[in-house]
Amino acid sequence: LDCLAAEGLLNPERQEALRESYVFLRTVESRLRLAYDVIRDDLPSEKDELEKLALRLGYLSSGNCPASETFLEELTACTQKVRKTFLAALAEESGPDRVTDGEH
C-alpha cells in the first residue's frame, strides 16, 4: 500500500481505508487460526462457533443482539469498503467506463 501510494496510484484516504481493512481482516484470520489450530480463511458455519469467534475478537452481546451479528455487520462493511475503494482506484487508473461494480 505504501508503494502504491508513493507511486501516486492510491490517494491517502484510500490507502488508509485499505490499511484499516487489512488489519481487521488479518486479525479475524489470526483468531480463526488460534481457535482451530489450522490455517483457515472461512468463517464457522455453526452459530455458537461464530459467536465464540466474535467474542474472541472483542465484540459483546447487547440485549437481543449477539456479538456475532455485530461482528458480521462490521465484516460486511469492511469487505464492501475494500471493494468500493479498489473499484474506485481502478476506475481512476483505467477510465470511468472500463471498471464497474456490475451496475449500469
Coordinates of N, CA and C in Angstrom, one line a residue:
L1 N 0.8 -1.2 0.0 CA 0.0 0.0 0.0 C 0.9 1.3 0.0
D2 N 1.9 1.2 0.8 CA 2.8 2.4 0.8 C 3.5 2.6 -0.6
C3 N 3.9 1.5 -1.2 CA 4.5 1.7 -2.6 C 3.5 2.2 -3.6
L4 N 2.2 1.7 -3.5 CA 1.2 2.2 -4.4 C 0.9 3.7 -4.2
A5 N 0.9 4.1 -2.9 CA 0.7 5.5 -2.6 C 1.9 6.3 -3.0
A6 N 3.1 5.8 -2.8 CA 4.3 6.6 -3.2 C 4.3 6.8 -4.7
E7 N 3.8 5.8 -5.5 CA 3.7 6.0 -7.0 C 2.5 6.8 -7.4
G8 N 1.7 7.2 -6.5 CA 0.5 8.1 -6.9 C -0.7 7.2 -7.3
L9 N -0.6 5.9 -7.1 CA -1.7 5.1 -7.5 C -2.8 5.0 -6.4
L10 N -2.5 5.4 -5.2 CA -3.5 5.4 -4.2 C -3.4 6.7 -3.4
N11 N -4.6 7.4 -3.3 CA -4.5 8.6 -2.5 C -4.5 8.2 -1.0
P12 N -4.1 9.2 -0.2 CA -4.0 8.9 1.3 C -5.3 8.3 1.9
E13 N -6.5 8.8 1.5 CA -7.7 8.3 2.1 C -7.9 6.8 1.7
R14 N -7.7 6.5 0.5 CA -7.8 5.1 0.0 C -6.8 4.2 0.7
Q15 N -5.6 4.7 0.8 CA -4.5 3.9 1.4 C -4.9 3.6 2.9
E16 N -5.4 4.6 3.6 CA -5.8 4.3 5.0 C -7.0 3.4 5.1
A17 N -8.0 3.5 4.2 CA -9.1 2.6 4.2 C -8.7 1.2 4.0
L18 N -7.8 1.0 3.0 CA -7.3 -0.4 2.7 C -6.5 -0.9 3.9
R19 N -5.6 0.0 4.5 CA -4.8 -0.5 5.6 C -5.7 -0.9 6.8
E20 N -6.7 -0.1 7.1 CA -7.6 -0.5 8.2 C -8.3 -1.8 7.9
S21 N -8.7 -2.0 6.7 CA -9.4 -3.2 6.4 C -8.5 -4.4 6.4
Y22 N -7.3 -4.2 6.0 CA -6.3 -5.3 6.0 C -6.0 -5.7 7.4
V23 N -5.8 -4.7 8.3 CA -5.6 -5.1 9.7 C -6.8 -5.8 10.3
F24 N -8.0 -5.3 10.1 CA -9.2 -6.0 10.6 C -9.2 -7.4 10.1
L25 N -9.1 -7.6 8.8 CA -9.2 -9.0 8.2 C -8.1 -9.9 8.6
R26 N -6.9 -9.4 8.8 CA -5.8 -10.2 9.3 C -6.0 -10.6 10.8
T27 N -6.6 -9.7 11.5 CA -7.0 -10.1 12.9 C -8.0 -11.2 13.0
V28 N -9.0 -11.1 12.1 CA -10.0 -12.2 12.0 C -9.3 -13.5 11.7
E29 N -8.5 -13.4 10.7 CA -7.8 -14.6 10.2 C -6.9 -15.2 11.4
S30 N -6.2 -14.4 12.1 CA -5.4 -14.9 13.2 C -6.2 -15.5 14.3
R31 N -7.4 -14.9 14.6 CA -8.3 -15.5 15.6 C -8.8 -16.9 15.2
L32 N -9.1 -17.0 13.9 CA -9.5 -18.3 13.3 C -8.4 -19.3 13.5
R33 N -7.2 -18.9 13.2 CA -6.1 -19.8 13.3 C -5.8 -20.3 14.7
L34 N -6.0 -19.3 15.7 CA -5.8 -19.7 17.1 C -6.9 -20.6 17.6
A35 N -8.1 -20.3 17.1 CA -9.3 -21.1 17.6 C -9.2 -22.5 17.1
Y36 N -8.8 -22.7 15.8 CA -8.9 -24.0 15.2 C -7.6 -24.7 15.0
D37 N -6.5 -24.0 15.3 CA -5.1 -24.5 15.2 C -4.8 -25.0 13.8
V38 N -5.4 -24.4 12.8 CA -5.1 -24.6 11.4 C -5.2 -23.3 10.6
I39 N -4.6 -23.2 9.5 CA -4.8 -22.1 8.6 C -6.2 -22.2 8.0
R40 N -7.0 -21.2 8.3 CA -8.4 -21.2 7.9 C -8.8 -19.8 7.4
D41 N -9.5 -19.7 6.3 CA -9.9 -18.4 5.9 C -11.4 -18.3 5.7
D42 N -12.1 -19.3 6.2 CA -13.6 -19.2 6.1 C -14.2 -19.1 7.5
L43 N -15.3 -18.5 7.6 CA -16.0 -18.4 8.9 C -16.7 -19.7 9.3
P44 N -16.8 -19.9 10.7 CA -17.5 -21.1 11.1 C -19.0 -21.0 10.7
S45 N -19.6 -22.1 10.3 CA -21.0 -22.0 9.9 C -21.9 -22.2 11.0
E46 N -21.4 -22.8 12.1 CA -22.3 -23.0 13.3 C -22.4 -21.7 14.1
K47 N -23.6 -21.4 14.5 CA -23.9 -20.2 15.2 C -23.1 -20.0 16.5
D48 N -22.9 -21.1 17.3 CA -22.2 -21.0 18.5 C -20.7 -20.7 18.3
E49 N -20.2 -21.3 17.2 CA -18.7 -21.1 16.9 C -18.5 -19.7 16.4
L50 N -19.4 -19.2 15.6 CA -19.3 -17.8 15.1 C -19.4 -16.9 16.3
E51 N -20.3 -17.2 17.2 CA -20.4 -16.3 18.4 C -19.1 -16.3 19.2
K52 N -18.5 -17.5 19.4 CA -17.2 -17.6 20.1 C -16.1 -16.8 19.4
L53 N -16.1 -16.8 18.1 CA -15.1 -16.0 17.3 C -15.4 -14.6 17.5
A54 N -16.6 -14.1 17.5 CA -16.9 -12.7 17.7 C -16.5 -12.3 19.1
L55 N -16.7 -13.1 20.1 CA -16.3 -12.8 21.4 C -14.7 -12.7 21.5
R56 N -14.0 -13.6 20.9 CA -12.6 -13.6 20.8 C -12.1 -12.3 20.2
L57 N -12.8 -11.8 19.3 CA -12.4 -10.5 18.6 C -12.8 -9.3 19.4
G58 N -13.5 -9.5 20.5 CA -13.8 -8.3 21.4 C -15.2 -7.8 21.2
Y59 N -16.0 -8.4 20.4 CA -17.4 -8.0 20.3 C -18.2 -8.5 21.5
L60 N -19.2 -7.7 21.9 CA -20.0 -8.1 23.0 C -21.5 -8.2 22.6
S61 N -22.1 -9.1 23.3 CA -23.6 -9.2 23.1 C -24.3 -8.0 23.8
S62 N -25.3 -7.6 23.2 CA -26.1 -6.4 23.8 C -27.5 -6.7 23.6
G63 N -28.2 -6.9 24.7 CA -29.6 -7.2 24.7 C -29.9 -8.4 23.8
N64 N -30.7 -8.2 22.8 CA -31.1 -9.4 21.9 C -30.1 -9.5 20.7
C65 N -29.1 -8.7 20.7 CA -28.1 -8.7 19.6 C -26.9 -9.4 20.0
P66 N -26.7 -10.6 19.4 CA -25.5 -11.4 19.7 C -24.2 -10.7 19.2
A67 N -23.1 -11.0 19.8 CA -21.8 -10.5 19.3 C -21.5 -10.8 17.9
S68 N -22.0 -12.0 17.5 CA -21.7 -12.4 16.1 C -22.4 -11.6 15.1
E69 N -23.6 -11.1 15.4 CA -24.3 -10.2 14.5 C -23.6 -8.9 14.3
T70 N -23.1 -8.3 15.4 CA -22.3 -7.1 15.3 C -21.0 -7.3 14.5
F71 N -20.4 -8.4 14.7 CA -19.2 -8.8 14.0 C -19.4 -8.9 12.5
L72 N -20.5 -9.7 12.2 CA -20.8 -9.9 10.7 C -21.2 -8.6 10.0
E73 N -21.8 -7.7 10.7 CA -22.1 -6.3 10.2 C -20.8 -5.6 9.9
E74 N -19.9 -5.6 10.8 CA -18.6 -4.9 10.6 C -17.8 -5.6 9.5
L75 N -17.8 -6.9 9.4 CA -17.1 -7.7 8.4 C -17.7 -7.3 7.0
T76 N -19.0 -7.3 6.9 CA -19.7 -6.9 5.6 C -19.3 -5.5 5.2
A77 N -19.3 -4.6 6.2 CA -19.0 -3.2 5.9 C -17.5 -3.1 5.4
C78 N -16.7 -3.9 6.1 CA -15.2 -3.8 5.7 C -15.0 -4.4 4.3
T79 N -15.6 -5.5 4.0 CA -15.4 -6.0 2.6 C -16.0 -5.2 1.5
Q80 N -17.1 -4.5 1.9 CA -17.8 -3.6 0.9 C -16.9 -2.4 0.7
K81 N -16.3 -1.9 1.8 CA -15.3 -0.7 1.7 C -14.1 -1.1 0.8
V82 N -13.6 -2.3 1.0 CA -12.4 -2.7 0.2 C -12.8 -2.7 -1.3
R83 N -14.0 -3.3 -1.5 CA -14.4 -3.5 -2.9 C -14.6 -2.1 -3.6
K84 N -15.3 -1.2 -2.8 CA -15.6 0.2 -3.3 C -14.3 0.9 -3.6
T85 N -13.3 0.8 -2.6 CA -12.1 1.5 -2.7 C -11.3 1.0 -3.9
F86 N -11.2 -0.3 -4.0 CA -10.5 -1.0 -5.1 C -11.1 -0.6 -6.5
L87 N -12.4 -0.7 -6.6 CA -13.0 -0.3 -7.9 C -12.8 1.2 -8.2
A88 N -12.9 2.0 -7.2 CA -12.7 3.5 -7.5 C -11.2 3.7 -7.9
A89 N -10.3 3.0 -7.3 CA -8.9 3.2 -7.7 C -8.7 2.7 -9.2
L90 N -9.3 1.6 -9.5 CA -9.2 1.0 -10.8 C -9.8 1.9 -11.9
A91 N -11.0 2.5 -11.5 CA -11.7 3.3 -12.4 C -10.9 4.6 -12.7
E92 N -10.2 5.1 -11.7 CA -9.4 6.3 -11.9 C -8.2 6.0 -12.9
E93 N -7.6 4.8 -12.6 CA -6.5 4.4 -13.4 C -6.8 4.1 -14.9
S94 N -8.0 3.4 -15.1 CA -8.3 2.9 -16.4 C -9.3 3.8 -17.1
G95 N -9.9 4.7 -16.4 CA -11.0 5.5 -17.0 C -12.3 5.0 -16.5
P96 N -13.3 5.9 -16.3 CA -14.6 5.5 -15.7 C -15.4 4.5 -16.4
D97 N -15.2 4.4 -17.7 CA -16.1 3.4 -18.5 C -15.6 2.0 -18.5
R98 N -14.4 1.8 -17.9 CA -13.7 0.5 -18.0 C -14.0 -0.4 -16.8
V99 N -14.3 0.1 -15.6 CA -14.4 -0.7 -14.4 C -15.8 -0.4 -13.8
T100 N -16.6 -1.4 -13.6 CA -17.9 -1.2 -13.0 C -18.1 -2.2 -11.9
D101 N -19.1 -2.0 -11.1 CA -19.4 -2.9 -10.0 C -20.6 -3.8 -10.4
G102 N -20.7 -4.0 -11.7 CA -21.9 -4.8 -12.1 C -23.1 -4.1 -12.3
E103 N -23.1 -2.8 -12.0 CA -24.2 -1.9 -12.2 C -24.1 -1.0 -13.4
H104 N -25.2 -0.7 -14.1 CA -25.1 0.1 -15.3 C -25.7 1.5 -15.1

